[in-house]
JSON list of C-alpha atoms in Angstrom, two decimals:
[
{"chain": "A", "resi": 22, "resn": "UNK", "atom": "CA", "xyz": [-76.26, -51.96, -64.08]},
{"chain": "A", "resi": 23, "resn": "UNK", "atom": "CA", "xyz": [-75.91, -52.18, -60.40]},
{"chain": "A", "resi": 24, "resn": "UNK", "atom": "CA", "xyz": [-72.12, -51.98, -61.05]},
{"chain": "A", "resi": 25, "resn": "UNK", "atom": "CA", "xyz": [-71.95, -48.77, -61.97]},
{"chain": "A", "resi": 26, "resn": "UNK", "atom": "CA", "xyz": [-74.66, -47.16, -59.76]},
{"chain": "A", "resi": 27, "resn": "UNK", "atom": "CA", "xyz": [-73.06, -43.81, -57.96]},
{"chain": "A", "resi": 28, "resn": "UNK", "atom": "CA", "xyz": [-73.54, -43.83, -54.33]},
{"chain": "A", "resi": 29, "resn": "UNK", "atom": "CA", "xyz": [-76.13, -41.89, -53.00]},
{"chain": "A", "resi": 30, "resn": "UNK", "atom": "CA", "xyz": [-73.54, -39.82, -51.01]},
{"chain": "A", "resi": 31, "resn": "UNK", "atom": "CA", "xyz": [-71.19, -39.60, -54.03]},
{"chain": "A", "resi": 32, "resn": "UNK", "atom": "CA", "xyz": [-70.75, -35.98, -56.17]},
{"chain": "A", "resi": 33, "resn": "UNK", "atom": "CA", "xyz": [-71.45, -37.38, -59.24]},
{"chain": "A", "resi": 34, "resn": "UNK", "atom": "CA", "xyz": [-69.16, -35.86, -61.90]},
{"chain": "A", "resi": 35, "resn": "UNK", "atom": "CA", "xyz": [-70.26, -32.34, -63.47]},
{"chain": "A", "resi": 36, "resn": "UNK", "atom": "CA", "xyz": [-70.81, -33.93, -67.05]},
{"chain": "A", "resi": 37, "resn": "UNK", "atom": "CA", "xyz": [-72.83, -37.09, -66.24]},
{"chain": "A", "resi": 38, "resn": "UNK", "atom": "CA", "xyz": [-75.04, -34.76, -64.66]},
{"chain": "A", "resi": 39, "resn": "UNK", "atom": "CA", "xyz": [-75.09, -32.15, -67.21]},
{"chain": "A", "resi": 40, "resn": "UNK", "atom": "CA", "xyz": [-75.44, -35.26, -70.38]},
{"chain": "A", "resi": 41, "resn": "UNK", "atom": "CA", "xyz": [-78.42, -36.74, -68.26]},
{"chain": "A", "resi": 42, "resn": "UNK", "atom": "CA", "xyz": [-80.59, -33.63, -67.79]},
{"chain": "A", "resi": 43, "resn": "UNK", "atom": "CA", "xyz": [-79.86, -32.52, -71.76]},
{"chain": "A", "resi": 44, "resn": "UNK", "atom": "CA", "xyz": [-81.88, -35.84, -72.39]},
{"chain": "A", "resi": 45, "resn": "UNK", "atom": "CA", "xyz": [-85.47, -35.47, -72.79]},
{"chain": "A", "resi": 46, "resn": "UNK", "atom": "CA", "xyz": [-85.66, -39.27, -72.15]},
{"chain": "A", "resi": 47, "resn": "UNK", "atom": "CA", "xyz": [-84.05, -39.18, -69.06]},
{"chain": "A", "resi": 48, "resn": "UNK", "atom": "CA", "xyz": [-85.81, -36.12, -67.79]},
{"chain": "A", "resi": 49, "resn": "UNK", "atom": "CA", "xyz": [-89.11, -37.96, -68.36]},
{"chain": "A", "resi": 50, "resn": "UNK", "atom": "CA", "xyz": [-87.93, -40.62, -66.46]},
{"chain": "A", "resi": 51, "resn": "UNK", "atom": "CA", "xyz": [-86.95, -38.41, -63.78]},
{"chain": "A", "resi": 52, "resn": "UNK", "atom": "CA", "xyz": [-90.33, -36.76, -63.39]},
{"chain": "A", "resi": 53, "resn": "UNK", "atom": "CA", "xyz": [-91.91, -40.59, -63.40]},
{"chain": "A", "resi": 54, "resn": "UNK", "atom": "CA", "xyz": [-89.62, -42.10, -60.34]},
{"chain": "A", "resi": 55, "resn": "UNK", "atom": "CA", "xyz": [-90.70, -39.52, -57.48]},
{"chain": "A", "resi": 56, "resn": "UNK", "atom": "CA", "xyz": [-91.95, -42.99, -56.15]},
{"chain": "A", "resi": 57, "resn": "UNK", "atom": "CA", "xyz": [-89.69, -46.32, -56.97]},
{"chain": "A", "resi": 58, "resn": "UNK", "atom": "CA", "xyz": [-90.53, -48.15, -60.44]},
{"chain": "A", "resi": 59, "resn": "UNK", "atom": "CA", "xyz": [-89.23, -50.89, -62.27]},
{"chain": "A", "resi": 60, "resn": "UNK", "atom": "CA", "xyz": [-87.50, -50.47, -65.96]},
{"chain": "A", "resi": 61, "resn": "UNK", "atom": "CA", "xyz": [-91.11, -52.16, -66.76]},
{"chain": "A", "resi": 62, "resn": "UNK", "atom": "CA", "xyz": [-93.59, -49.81, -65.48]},
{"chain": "A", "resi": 63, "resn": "UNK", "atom": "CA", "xyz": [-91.25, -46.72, -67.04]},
{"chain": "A", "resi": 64, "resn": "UNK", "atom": "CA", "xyz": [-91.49, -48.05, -69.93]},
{"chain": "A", "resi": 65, "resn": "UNK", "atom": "CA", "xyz": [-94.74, -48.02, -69.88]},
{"chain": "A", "resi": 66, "resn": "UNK", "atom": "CA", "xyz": [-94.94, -44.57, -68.09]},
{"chain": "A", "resi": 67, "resn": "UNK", "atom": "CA", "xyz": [-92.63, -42.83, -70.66]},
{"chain": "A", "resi": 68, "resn": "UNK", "atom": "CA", "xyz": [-93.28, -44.78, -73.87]},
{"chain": "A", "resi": 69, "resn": "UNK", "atom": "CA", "xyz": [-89.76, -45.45, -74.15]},
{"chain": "A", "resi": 70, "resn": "UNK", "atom": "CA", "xyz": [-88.60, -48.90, -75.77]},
{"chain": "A", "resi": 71, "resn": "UNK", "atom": "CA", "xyz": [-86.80, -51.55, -73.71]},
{"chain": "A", "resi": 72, "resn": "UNK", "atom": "CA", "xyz": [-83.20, -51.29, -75.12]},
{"chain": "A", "resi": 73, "resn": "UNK", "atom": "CA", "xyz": [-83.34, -47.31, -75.04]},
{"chain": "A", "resi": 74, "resn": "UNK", "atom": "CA", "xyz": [-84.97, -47.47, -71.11]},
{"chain": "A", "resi": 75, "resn": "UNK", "atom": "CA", "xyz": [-81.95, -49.48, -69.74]},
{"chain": "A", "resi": 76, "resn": "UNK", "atom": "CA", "xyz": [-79.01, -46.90, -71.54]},
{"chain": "A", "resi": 77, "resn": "UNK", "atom": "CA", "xyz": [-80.89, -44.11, -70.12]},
{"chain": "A", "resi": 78, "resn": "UNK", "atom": "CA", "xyz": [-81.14, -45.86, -66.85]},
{"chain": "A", "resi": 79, "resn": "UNK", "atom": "CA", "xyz": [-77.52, -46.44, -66.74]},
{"chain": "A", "resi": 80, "resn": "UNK", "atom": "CA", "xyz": [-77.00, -42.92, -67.54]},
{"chain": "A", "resi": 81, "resn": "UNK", "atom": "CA", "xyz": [-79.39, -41.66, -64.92]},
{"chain": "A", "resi": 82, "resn": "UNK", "atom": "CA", "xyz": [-77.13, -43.71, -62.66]},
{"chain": "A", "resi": 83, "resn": "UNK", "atom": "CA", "xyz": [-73.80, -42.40, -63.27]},
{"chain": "A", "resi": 84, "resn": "UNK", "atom": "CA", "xyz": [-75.08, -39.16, -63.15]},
{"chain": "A", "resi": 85, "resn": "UNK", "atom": "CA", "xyz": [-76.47, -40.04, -59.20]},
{"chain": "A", "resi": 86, "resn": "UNK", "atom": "CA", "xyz": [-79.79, -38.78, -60.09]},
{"chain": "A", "resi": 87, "resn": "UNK", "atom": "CA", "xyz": [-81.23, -42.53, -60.16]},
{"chain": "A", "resi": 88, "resn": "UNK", "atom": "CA", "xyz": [-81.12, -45.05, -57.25]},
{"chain": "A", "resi": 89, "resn": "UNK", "atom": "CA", "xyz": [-81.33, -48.62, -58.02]},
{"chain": "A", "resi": 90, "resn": "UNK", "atom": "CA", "xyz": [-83.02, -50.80, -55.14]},
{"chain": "A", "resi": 91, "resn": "UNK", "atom": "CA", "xyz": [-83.70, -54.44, -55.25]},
{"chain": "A", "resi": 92, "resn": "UNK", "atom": "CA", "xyz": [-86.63, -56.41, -53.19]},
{"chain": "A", "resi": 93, "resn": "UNK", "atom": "CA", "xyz": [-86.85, -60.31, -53.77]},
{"chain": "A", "resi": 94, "resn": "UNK", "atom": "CA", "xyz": [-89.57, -61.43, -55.53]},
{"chain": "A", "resi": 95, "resn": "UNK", "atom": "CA", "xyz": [-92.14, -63.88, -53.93]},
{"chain": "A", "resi": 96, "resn": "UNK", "atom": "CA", "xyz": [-91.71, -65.86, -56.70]},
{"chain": "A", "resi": 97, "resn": "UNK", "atom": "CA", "xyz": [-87.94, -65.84, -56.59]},
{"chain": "A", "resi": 98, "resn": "UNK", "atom": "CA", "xyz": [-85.20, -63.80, -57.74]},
{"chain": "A", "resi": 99, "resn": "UNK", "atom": "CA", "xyz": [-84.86, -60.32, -57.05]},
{"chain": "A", "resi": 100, "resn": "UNK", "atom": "CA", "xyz": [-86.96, -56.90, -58.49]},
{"chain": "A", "resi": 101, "resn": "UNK", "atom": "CA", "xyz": [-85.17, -53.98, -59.38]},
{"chain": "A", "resi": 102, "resn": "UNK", "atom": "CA", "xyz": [-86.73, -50.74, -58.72]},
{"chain": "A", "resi": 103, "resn": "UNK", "atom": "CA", "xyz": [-85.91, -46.89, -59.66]},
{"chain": "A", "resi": 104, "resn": "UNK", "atom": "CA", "xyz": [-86.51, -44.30, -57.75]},
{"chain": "A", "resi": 105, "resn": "UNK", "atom": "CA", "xyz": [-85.13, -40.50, -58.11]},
{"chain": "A", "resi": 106, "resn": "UNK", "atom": "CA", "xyz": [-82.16, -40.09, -55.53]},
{"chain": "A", "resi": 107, "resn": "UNK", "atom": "CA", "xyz": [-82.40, -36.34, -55.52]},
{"chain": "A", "resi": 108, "resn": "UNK", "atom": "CA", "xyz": [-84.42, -33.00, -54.11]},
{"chain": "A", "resi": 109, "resn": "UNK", "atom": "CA", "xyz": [-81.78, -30.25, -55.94]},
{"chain": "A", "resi": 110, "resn": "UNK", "atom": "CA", "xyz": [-79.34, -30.03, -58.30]},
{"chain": "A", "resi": 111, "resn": "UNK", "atom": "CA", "xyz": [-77.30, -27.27, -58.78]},
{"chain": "A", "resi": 112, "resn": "UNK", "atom": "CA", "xyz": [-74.44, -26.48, -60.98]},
{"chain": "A", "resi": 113, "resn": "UNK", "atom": "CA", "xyz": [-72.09, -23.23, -60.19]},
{"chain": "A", "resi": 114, "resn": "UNK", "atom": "CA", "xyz": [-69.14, -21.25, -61.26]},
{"chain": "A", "resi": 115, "resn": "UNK", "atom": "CA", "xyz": [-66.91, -20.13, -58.55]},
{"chain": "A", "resi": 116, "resn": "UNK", "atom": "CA", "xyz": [-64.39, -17.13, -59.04]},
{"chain": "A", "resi": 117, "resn": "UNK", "atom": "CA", "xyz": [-61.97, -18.88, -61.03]},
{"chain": "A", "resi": 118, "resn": "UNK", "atom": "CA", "xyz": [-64.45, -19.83, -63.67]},
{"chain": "A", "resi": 119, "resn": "UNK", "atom": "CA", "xyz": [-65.03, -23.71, -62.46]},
{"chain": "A", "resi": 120, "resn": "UNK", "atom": "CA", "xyz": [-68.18, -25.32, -62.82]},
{"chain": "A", "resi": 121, "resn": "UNK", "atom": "CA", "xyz": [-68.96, -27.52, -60.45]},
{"chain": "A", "resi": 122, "resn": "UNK", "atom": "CA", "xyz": [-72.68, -29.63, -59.15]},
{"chain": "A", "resi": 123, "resn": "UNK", "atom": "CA", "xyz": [-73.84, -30.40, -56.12]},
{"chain": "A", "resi": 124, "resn": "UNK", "atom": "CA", "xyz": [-76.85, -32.72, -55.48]},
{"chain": "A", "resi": 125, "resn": "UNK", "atom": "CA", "xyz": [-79.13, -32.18, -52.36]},
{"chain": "A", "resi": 126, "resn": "UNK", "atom": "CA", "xyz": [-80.42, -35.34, -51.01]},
{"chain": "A", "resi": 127, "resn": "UNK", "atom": "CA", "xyz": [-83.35, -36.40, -48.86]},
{"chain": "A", "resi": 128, "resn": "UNK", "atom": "CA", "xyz": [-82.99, -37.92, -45.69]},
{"chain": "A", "resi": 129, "resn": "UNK", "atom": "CA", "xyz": [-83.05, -41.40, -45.54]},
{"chain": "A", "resi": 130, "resn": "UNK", "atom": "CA", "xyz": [-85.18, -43.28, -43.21]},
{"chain": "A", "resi": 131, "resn": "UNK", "atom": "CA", "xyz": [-83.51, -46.63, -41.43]},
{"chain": "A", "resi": 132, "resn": "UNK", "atom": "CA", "xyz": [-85.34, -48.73, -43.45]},
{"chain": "A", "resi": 133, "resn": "UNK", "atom": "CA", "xyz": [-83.93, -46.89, -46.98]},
{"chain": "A", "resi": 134, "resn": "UNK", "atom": "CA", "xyz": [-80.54, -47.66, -45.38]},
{"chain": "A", "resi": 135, "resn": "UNK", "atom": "CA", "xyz": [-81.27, -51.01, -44.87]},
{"chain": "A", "resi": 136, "resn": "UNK", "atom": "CA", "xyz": [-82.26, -51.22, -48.60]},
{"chain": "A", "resi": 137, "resn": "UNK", "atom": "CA", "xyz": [-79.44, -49.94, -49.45]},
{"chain": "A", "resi": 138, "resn": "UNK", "atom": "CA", "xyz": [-76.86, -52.32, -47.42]},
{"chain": "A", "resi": 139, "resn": "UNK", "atom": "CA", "xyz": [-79.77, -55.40, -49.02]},
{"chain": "A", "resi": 140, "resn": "UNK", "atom": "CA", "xyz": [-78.89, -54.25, -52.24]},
{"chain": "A", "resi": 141, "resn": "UNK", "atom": "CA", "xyz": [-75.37, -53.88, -52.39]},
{"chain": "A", "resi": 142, "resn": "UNK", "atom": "CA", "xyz": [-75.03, -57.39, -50.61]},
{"chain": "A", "resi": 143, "resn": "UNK", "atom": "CA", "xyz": [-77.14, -58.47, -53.44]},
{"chain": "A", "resi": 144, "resn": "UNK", "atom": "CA", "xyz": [-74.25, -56.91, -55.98]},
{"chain": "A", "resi": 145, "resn": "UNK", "atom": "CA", "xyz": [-71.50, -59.02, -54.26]},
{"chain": "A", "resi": 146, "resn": "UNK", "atom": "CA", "xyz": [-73.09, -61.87, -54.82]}
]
């Protein structure tokens, strides 16, 4: 999945967005991540079965409304955690009759950052 994750500074396009909050799945997930969770504990959280958790994952993604970040594991190997990537969306027409979203993010702290580089290193490899 990592892949495909939208930057957290990317416009994510105006139909991922608009797919992802139609989805009552995907809006329950949203309302569960305020803090980050793994796939596991949404499950869990949402009732949601594996298989359908991970496509609506991916989907939360694309749209940039999801942030994946990955800690390693005591144990070995790494965790993935989700965690909502977003304060505001809002979608607009201008005069021409264009939609178009924009996604108000919250600040990120150093250490987010830092997360951030971690887990796109972790990608590459």
């Amino acid at each position: 999945m990592g892949d495909n994750s939208v930057s957290s500074e990317d416009t994510p396009a105006l139909q991922d967005v608009l797919d992802a909050l139609d989805d009552p799945e995907c809006r329950a997930i949203l309302s569960k991540t305020v803090e980050p969770m793994t796939a596991n504990e949404l499950i869990d959280a949402c009732d949601i079965p594996k298989s359908t958790m991970y496509r609506k994952l991916e989907l939360l993604s694309c749209a940039s409304l999801v942030q994946e970040r990955d800690t390693i594991n005591p144990g070995g190997g790494r965790v993935t955690h989700y965690e909502r990537s977003f304060d505001d969306v809002m979608i607009s027409m201008d005069d021409t009759g264009e939609f178009s979203v924009s996604v108000e993010r919250p600040p990120q702290s150093t250490d987010k950052r830092l997360a951030d580089i971690w887990s796109m290193m972790g990608d590459e490899v």
